Amino acid sequence: MAAVIGQIEAESVPETEAPSMTDGFHLVIDAFKLNGIDTIYGLPGIPVTDLARLAQARGMRVISFRHEQNAGNAAAIAGYLTQKPGLCLTVSAPGFLNGLTALANATTNCFPMILVSGSSEREIVDLQQGDYEEMDQLNIARPHAKAAYRVLHAEDIGIGVARAIRAAVSGRPGGVYLDLPAKLLAQTMTAEAGRRSLVRVVDAAPRQLPSPESVERAIDLLKSAKRPLILLGKGAAYARADAEIRALVERSGIPYLPMSMAKGLLPDDHPQSASAARSFVLAESDVVLLIGARLNWLLSHGKGKTWGAPKRFIQVDISPTEIDSNVAIAAPVVGDIGSCVSALLEGIGASFPRPDAAWLQAVGERKSKNLEKMAATLAKDPVPMNFHSALRVLRDVVKANPSVTVVNEGANTLDYARSIIDMYEPRKRLDCGTWGIMGIGMGFAIGAAVETGKQVIAIEGDSAFGFSGMEVETICRYRLPVCIVVFNNNGVYRGTDKNPCGGEDVAPTVFVKGARYDKLIEAFGGKGYHVSTPAELERALREAIALGEPVLINAVIDEAAGTESGRLTNLNPQSAANKK
Ligand code: ADP
Ligand code: TZD
């Protein structure tokens, strides 16, 4: 019998012998490689261990995690950073379910990723005959993914992978599930037929040009504005239209606000940035140009007190059904951001009327006032260290090292870091995103370190860190340049809550006091620091960056400093009820 070998080797086999064969394992790997996908984030086990081994043998990078959710988060952020779908590989049932949270989060955030899971055979699953880790994965994945496919025949692997890639990156990007039953991987076919069955995806995310009328309508509305505002979302950062967006902002002279992950698309110290006057510009503006940002809960659904004065919206988005989702959009511009912003630029030409001087002056004054207030808060050096004094140090370190990627999660740790730390380069701030989810920390940090090859600083609430903390071993194993800073205030939001009954159990938000997270990384050969002053934090950070190796800094923060849910206090049902 002919040996089962990959197609690259097959080319060197003399024609007189029996035809060279390939199999499902090789075809899956060759299909991804053919499309430039060269990294797998995953966790091995039946039936995908051999797939991971073979991928490594055939030159793919395989980053193996301690929990599938973190592998999935790494794949999702790899997709966001590269515009190529990040690939996550898991085993069936529980491994698949562990990865599913990351897939759902990717879809929610419009990150392109593909979750590939091994699965049991259809005939056993459909008759519910109780296979090892049996589950109807395809149907479970469907509502959480942009698309979900299963491949049953080896000759369809090329098409299945092509569909998955195209679904992940075209239009509004998202998560795609690809179900690979164990038997598929073992199926064989001739290497020649296998090679012919693979598909190199042409123009996976085609440009989508806006209609000329929509561009004209948007420009007319923008010209009529008295108090215009541009709002940049993470869709704008993802689109990599950095130069065009900057030109539009600068040529129009309109103040702009970046959403959290759009920070750095223009440097945060840009004179037109209205970040320091956020509430003011949201409330007072009359025409708002949204570029790759949804009017979801993060923007109070475009209505209510936050938005104050009556507004007319222009929305640039690739998804036509996003338009009018929360409030009426007066001027939708549907297309890819690069094409839409280029068309807007061309439409406004060289002589766009500057916004009213009174508006610019009002924004400038509010900015100065708020910046002064913040500077006074940041100048304080309380003992023990609080969020502000610790973040002042991180702000300065990021300013001195603008190409580091900042990963950020927590409640207070997230909210304060977002407003205090300026970003200077696009796609360098990665955080809890649309869902405000905890647990993205180590997955995002690993994905960013692998994809950029550069320093990552993960700023983590102590609760947030716990969701993915075991991946410090992964960070150490691959010697990644990741510095984790745990803001340790002994609990969720703070460490001072009491059990109202005074019983033996501590309050539900409280952790072990004085925990030494730095010891965790030392267990795996990384470097740990235990700091409790801004000066110690600064020294540790500078050493970590110089080292470019795995580091964890346990930063002791005043346990009374945090507020419940950070800045989302009003979303707690009790607080909301009290307000009524
Ligand atoms: P943020 O949370 O930063 O406000 P969102 O995730 O809510 O951002 O919004 C991102 C938006 O960007 C989504 O509506 C998505 O459809 C859109 N989008 C993503 N990529 C592109 C692109 N290349 N061109 C146009 N719109 C895009
Ligand atoms: N579980 C998941 C998956 N996501 C969530 N957002 C939560 C639970 C609820 N939650 C928050 O919204 S923030 C947070 C939780 C548990 C942790 C806050 O504590 P922290 O940060 O220690 O990480 P601070 O800085 O001390 O507030």
PDB file of N, CA, C and O in Angstrom, residues 235-274:
ATOM      1  N   GLY A 235     -13.656  49.204  15.110  1.00  0.00           N
ATOM      2  CA  GLY A 235     -13.765  48.848  13.689  1.00  0.00           C
ATOM      3  C   GLY A 235     -12.818  49.701  12.856  1.00  0.00           C
ATOM      4  O   GLY A 235     -12.219  49.227  11.886  1.00  0.00           O
ATOM      5  N   ALA A 236     -12.669  50.960  13.257  1.00  0.00           N
ATOM      6  CA  ALA A 236     -11.756  51.870  12.534  1.00  0.00           C
ATOM      7  C   ALA A 236     -10.307  51.440  12.737  1.00  0.00           C
ATOM      8  O   ALA A 236      -9.484  51.511  11.814  1.00  0.00           O
ATOM      9  N   ALA A 237      -9.994  50.971  13.942  1.00  0.00           N
ATOM     10  CA  ALA A 237      -8.628  50.494  14.196  1.00  0.00           C
ATOM     11  C   ALA A 237      -8.369  49.213  13.402  1.00  0.00           C
ATOM     12  O   ALA A 237      -7.319  49.048  12.772  1.00  0.00           O
ATOM     13  N   TYR A 238      -9.358  48.322  13.403  1.00  0.00           N
ATOM     14  CA  TYR A 238      -9.217  47.046  12.692  1.00  0.00           C
ATOM     15  C   TYR A 238      -8.991  47.279  11.198  1.00  0.00           C
ATOM     16  O   TYR A 238      -8.196  46.579  10.557  1.00  0.00           O
ATOM     17  N   ALA A 239      -9.679  48.285  10.645  1.00  0.00           N
ATOM     18  CA  ALA A 239      -9.679  48.495   9.189  1.00  0.00           C
ATOM     19  C   ALA A 239      -8.314  48.921   8.631  1.00  0.00           C
ATOM     20  O   ALA A 239      -8.090  48.853   7.436  1.00  0.00           O
ATOM     21  N   ARG A 240      -7.418  49.353   9.482  1.00  0.00           N
ATOM     22  CA  ARG A 240      -6.068  49.755   9.050  1.00  0.00           C
ATOM     23  C   ARG A 240      -6.119  50.859   7.984  1.00  0.00           C
ATOM     24  O   ARG A 240      -5.337  50.831   7.025  1.00  0.00           O
ATOM     25  N   ALA A 241      -7.043  51.797   8.165  1.00  0.00           N
ATOM     26  CA  ALA A 241      -7.089  52.954   7.269  1.00  0.00           C
ATOM     27  C   ALA A 241      -6.522  54.135   8.051  1.00  0.00           C
ATOM     28  O   ALA A 241      -7.077  55.236   8.030  1.00  0.00           O
ATOM     29  N   ASP A 242      -5.415  53.892   8.740  1.00  0.00           N
ATOM     30  CA  ASP A 242      -4.886  54.868   9.710  1.00  0.00           C
ATOM     31  C   ASP A 242      -4.622  56.234   9.072  1.00  0.00           C
ATOM     32  O   ASP A 242      -5.019  57.267   9.613  1.00  0.00           O
ATOM     33  N   ALA A 243      -3.965  56.236   7.919  1.00  0.00           N
ATOM     34  CA  ALA A 243      -3.582  57.511   7.298  1.00  0.00           C
ATOM     35  C   ALA A 243      -4.810  58.275   6.825  1.00  0.00           C
ATOM     36  O   ALA A 243      -4.919  59.496   7.015  1.00  0.00           O
ATOM     37  N   GLU A 244      -5.769  57.554   6.232  1.00  0.00           N
ATOM     38  CA  GLU A 244      -6.982  58.210   5.722  1.00  0.00           C
ATOM     39  C   GLU A 244      -7.787  58.807   6.882  1.00  0.00           C
ATOM     40  O   GLU A 244      -8.302  59.927   6.781  1.00  0.00           O
ATOM     41  N   ILE A 245      -7.894  58.054   7.962  1.00  0.00           N
ATOM     42  CA  ILE A 245      -8.683  58.544   9.102  1.00  0.00           C
ATOM     43  C   ILE A 245      -8.017  59.792   9.696  1.00  0.00           C
ATOM     44  O   ILE A 245      -8.670  60.790   9.995  1.00  0.00           O
ATOM     45  N   ARG A 246      -6.717  59.729   9.826  1.00  0.00           N
ATOM     46  CA  ARG A 246      -6.007  60.905  10.360  1.00  0.00           C
ATOM     47  C   ARG A 246      -6.211  62.119   9.436  1.00  0.00           C
ATOM     48  O   ARG A 246      -6.471  63.233   9.892  1.00  0.00           O
ATOM     49  N   ALA A 247      -6.138  61.871   8.129  1.00  0.00           N
ATOM     50  CA  ALA A 247      -6.322  62.978   7.177  1.00  0.00           C
ATOM     51  C   ALA A 247      -7.724  63.558   7.304  1.00  0.00           C
ATOM     52  O   ALA A 247      -7.903  64.781   7.281  1.00  0.00           O
ATOM     53  N   LEU A 248      -8.724  62.690   7.462  1.00  0.00           N
ATOM     54  CA  LEU A 248     -10.104  63.185   7.575  1.00  0.00           C
ATOM     55  C   LEU A 248     -10.263  64.052   8.834  1.00  0.00           C
ATOM     56  O   LEU A 248     -10.856  65.127   8.794  1.00  0.00           O
ATOM     57  N   VAL A 249      -9.722  63.560   9.937  1.00  0.00           N
ATOM     58  CA  VAL A 249      -9.825  64.318  11.194  1.00  0.00           C
ATOM     59  C   VAL A 249      -9.112  65.663  11.028  1.00  0.00           C
ATOM     60  O   VAL A 249      -9.671  66.725  11.344  1.00  0.00           O
ATOM     61  N   GLU A 250      -7.914  65.623  10.503  1.00  0.00           N
ATOM     62  CA  GLU A 250      -7.114  66.859  10.454  1.00  0.00           C
ATOM     63  C   GLU A 250      -7.643  67.841   9.404  1.00  0.00           C
ATOM     64  O   GLU A 250      -7.685  69.041   9.636  1.00  0.00           O
ATOM     65  N   ARG A 251      -8.065  67.314   8.270  1.00  0.00           N
ATOM     66  CA  ARG A 251      -8.532  68.225   7.231  1.00  0.00           C
ATOM     67  C   ARG A 251      -9.875  68.870   7.614  1.00  0.00           C
ATOM     68  O   ARG A 251     -10.153  70.005   7.272  1.00  0.00           O
ATOM     69  N   SER A 252     -10.689  68.122   8.359  1.00  0.00           N
ATOM     70  CA  SER A 252     -11.992  68.686   8.749  1.00  0.00           C
ATOM     71  C   SER A 252     -11.861  69.577   9.983  1.00  0.00           C
ATOM     72  O   SER A 252     -12.731  70.407  10.236  1.00  0.00           O
ATOM     73  N   GLY A 253     -10.819  69.380  10.765  1.00  0.00           N
ATOM     74  CA  GLY A 253     -10.634  70.164  11.989  1.00  0.00           C
ATOM     75  C   GLY A 253     -11.634  69.823  13.089  1.00  0.00           C
ATOM     76  O   GLY A 253     -11.760  70.535  14.090  1.00  0.00           O
ATOM     77  N   ILE A 254     -12.341  68.700  12.946  1.00  0.00           N
ATOM     78  CA  ILE A 254     -13.417  68.343  13.897  1.00  0.00           C
ATOM     79  C   ILE A 254     -12.819  67.620  15.116  1.00  0.00           C
ATOM     80  O   ILE A 254     -11.976  66.742  14.955  1.00  0.00           O
ATOM     81  N   PRO A 255     -13.262  67.956  16.332  1.00  0.00           N
ATOM     82  CA  PRO A 255     -12.794  67.210  17.501  1.00  0.00           C
ATOM     83  C   PRO A 255     -13.200  65.738  17.382  1.00  0.00           C
ATOM     84  O   PRO A 255     -14.262  65.440  16.824  1.00  0.00           O
ATOM     85  N   TYR A 256     -12.368  64.838  17.905  1.00  0.00           N
ATOM     86  CA  TYR A 256     -12.712  63.410  17.807  1.00  0.00           C
ATOM     87  C   TYR A 256     -12.558  62.741  19.164  1.00  0.00           C
ATOM     88  O   TYR A 256     -11.788  63.186  20.022  1.00  0.00           O
ATOM     89  N   LEU A 257     -13.305  61.653  19.303  1.00  0.00           N
ATOM     90  CA  LEU A 257     -13.230  60.823  20.516  1.00  0.00           C
ATOM     91  C   LEU A 257     -12.899  59.404  20.095  1.00  0.00           C
ATOM     92  O   LEU A 257     -13.614  58.854  19.248  1.00  0.00           O
ATOM     93  N   PRO A 258     -11.866  58.778  20.665  1.00  0.00           N
ATOM     94  CA  PRO A 258     -11.651  57.362  20.368  1.00  0.00           C
ATOM     95  C   PRO A 258     -12.363  56.491  21.398  1.00  0.00           C
ATOM     96  O   PRO A 258     -12.328  56.792  22.588  1.00  0.00           O
ATOM     97  N   MET A 259     -13.007  55.419  20.950  1.00  0.00           N
ATOM     98  CA  MET A 259     -13.475  54.402  21.892  1.00  0.00           C
ATOM     99  C   MET A 259     -12.225  53.716  22.431  1.00  0.00           C
ATOM    100  O   MET A 259     -11.130  53.883  21.893  1.00  0.00           O
ATOM    101  N   SER A 260     -12.429  52.889  23.457  1.00  0.00           N
ATOM    102  CA  SER A 260     -11.279  52.363  24.190  1.00  0.00           C
ATOM    103  C   SER A 260     -10.193  51.739  23.290  1.00  0.00           C
ATOM    104  O   SER A 260      -9.010  52.078  23.379  1.00  0.00           O
ATOM    105  N   MET A 261     -10.599  50.819  22.410  1.00  0.00           N
ATOM    106  CA  MET A 261      -9.586  50.132  21.606  1.00  0.00           C
ATOM    107  C   MET A 261      -9.190  50.924  20.361  1.00  0.00           C
ATOM    108  O   MET A 261      -8.313  50.512  19.608  1.00  0.00           O
ATOM    109  N   ALA A 262      -9.832  52.085  20.151  1.00  0.00           N
ATOM    110  CA  ALA A 262      -9.403  52.967  19.050  1.00  0.00           C
ATOM    111  C   ALA A 262      -8.392  53.996  19.538  1.00  0.00           C
ATOM    112  O   ALA A 262      -7.890  54.802  18.746  1.00  0.00           O
ATOM    113  N   LYS A 263      -8.097  53.967  20.841  1.00  0.00           N
ATOM    114  CA  LYS A 263      -7.074  54.886  21.356  1.00  0.00           C
ATOM    115  C   LYS A 263      -5.749  54.598  20.634  1.00  0.00           C
ATOM    116  O   LYS A 263      -5.391  53.441  20.441  1.00  0.00           O
ATOM    117  N   GLY A 264      -5.054  55.652  20.255  1.00  0.00           N
ATOM    118  CA  GLY A 264      -3.777  55.463  19.575  1.00  0.00           C
ATOM    119  C   GLY A 264      -3.906  55.447  18.057  1.00  0.00           C
ATOM    120  O   GLY A 264      -2.911  55.542  17.350  1.00  0.00           O
ATOM    121  N   LEU A 265      -5.140  55.336  17.557  1.00  0.00           N
ATOM    122  CA  LEU A 265      -5.332  55.386  16.096  1.00  0.00           C
ATOM    123  C   LEU A 265      -4.788  56.736  15.611  1.00  0.00           C
ATOM    124  O   LEU A 265      -4.068  56.820  14.609  1.00  0.00           O
ATOM    125  N   LEU A 266      -5.155  57.791  16.349  1.00  0.00           N
ATOM    126  CA  LEU A 266      -4.375  59.035  16.317  1.00  0.00           C
ATOM    127  C   LEU A 266      -3.762  59.116  17.712  1.00  0.00           C
ATOM    128  O   LEU A 266      -4.395  58.669  18.677  1.00  0.00           O
ATOM    129  N   PRO A 267      -2.566  59.669  17.862  1.00  0.00           N
ATOM    130  CA  PRO A 267      -1.972  59.696  19.203  1.00  0.00           C
ATOM    131  C   PRO A 267      -2.879  60.448  20.176  1.00  0.00           C
ATOM    132  O   PRO A 267      -3.469  61.466  19.810  1.00  0.00           O
ATOM    133  N   ASP A 268      -2.999  59.921  21.411  1.00  0.00           N
ATOM    134  CA  ASP A 268      -3.934  60.512  22.376  1.00  0.00           C
ATOM    135  C   ASP A 268      -3.585  61.955  22.744  1.00  0.00           C
ATOM    136  O   ASP A 268      -4.428  62.662  23.293  1.00  0.00           O
ATOM    137  N   ASP A 269      -2.339  62.382  22.453  1.00  0.00           N
ATOM    138  CA  ASP A 269      -2.011  63.781  22.748  1.00  0.00           C
ATOM    139  C   ASP A 269      -2.254  64.686  21.530  1.00  0.00           C
ATOM    140  O   ASP A 269      -1.818  65.833  21.496  1.00  0.00           O
ATOM    141  N   HIS A 270      -2.982  64.188  20.552  1.00  0.00           N
ATOM    142  CA  HIS A 270      -3.317  64.996  19.374  1.00  0.00           C
ATOM    143  C   HIS A 270      -4.174  66.186  19.807  1.00  0.00           C
ATOM    144  O   HIS A 270      -5.097  66.025  20.617  1.00  0.00           O
ATOM    145  N   PRO A 271      -3.909  67.381  19.259  1.00  0.00           N
ATOM    146  CA  PRO A 271      -4.674  68.553  19.721  1.00  0.00           C
ATOM    147  C   PRO A 271      -6.180  68.437  19.493  1.00  0.00           C
ATOM    148  O   PRO A 271      -6.963  69.062  20.205  1.00  0.00           O
ATOM    149  N   GLN A 272      -6.613  67.641  18.516  1.00  0.00           N
ATOM    150  CA  GLN A 272      -8.059  67.537  18.273  1.00  0.00           C
ATOM    151  C   GLN A 272      -8.740  66.460  19.126  1.00  0.00           C
ATOM    152  O   GLN A 272      -9.960  66.300  19.055  1.00  0.00           O
ATOM    153  N   SER A 273      -7.954  65.721  19.919  1.00  0.00           N
ATOM    154  CA  SER A 273      -8.571  64.694  20.763  1.00  0.00           C
ATOM    155  C   SER A 273      -9.463  65.357  21.810  1.00  0.00           C
ATOM    156  O   SER A 273      -9.041  66.288  22.492  1.00  0.00           O
ATOM    157  N   ALA A 274     -10.690  64.861  21.925  1.00  0.00           N
ATOM    158  CA  ALA A 274     -11.619  65.424  22.916  1.00  0.00           C
ATOM    159  C   ALA A 274     -11.820  64.453  24.076  1.00  0.00           C
ATOM    160  O   ALA A 274     -12.776  64.575  24.833  1.00  0.00           O
TER     161      ALA A 274
END
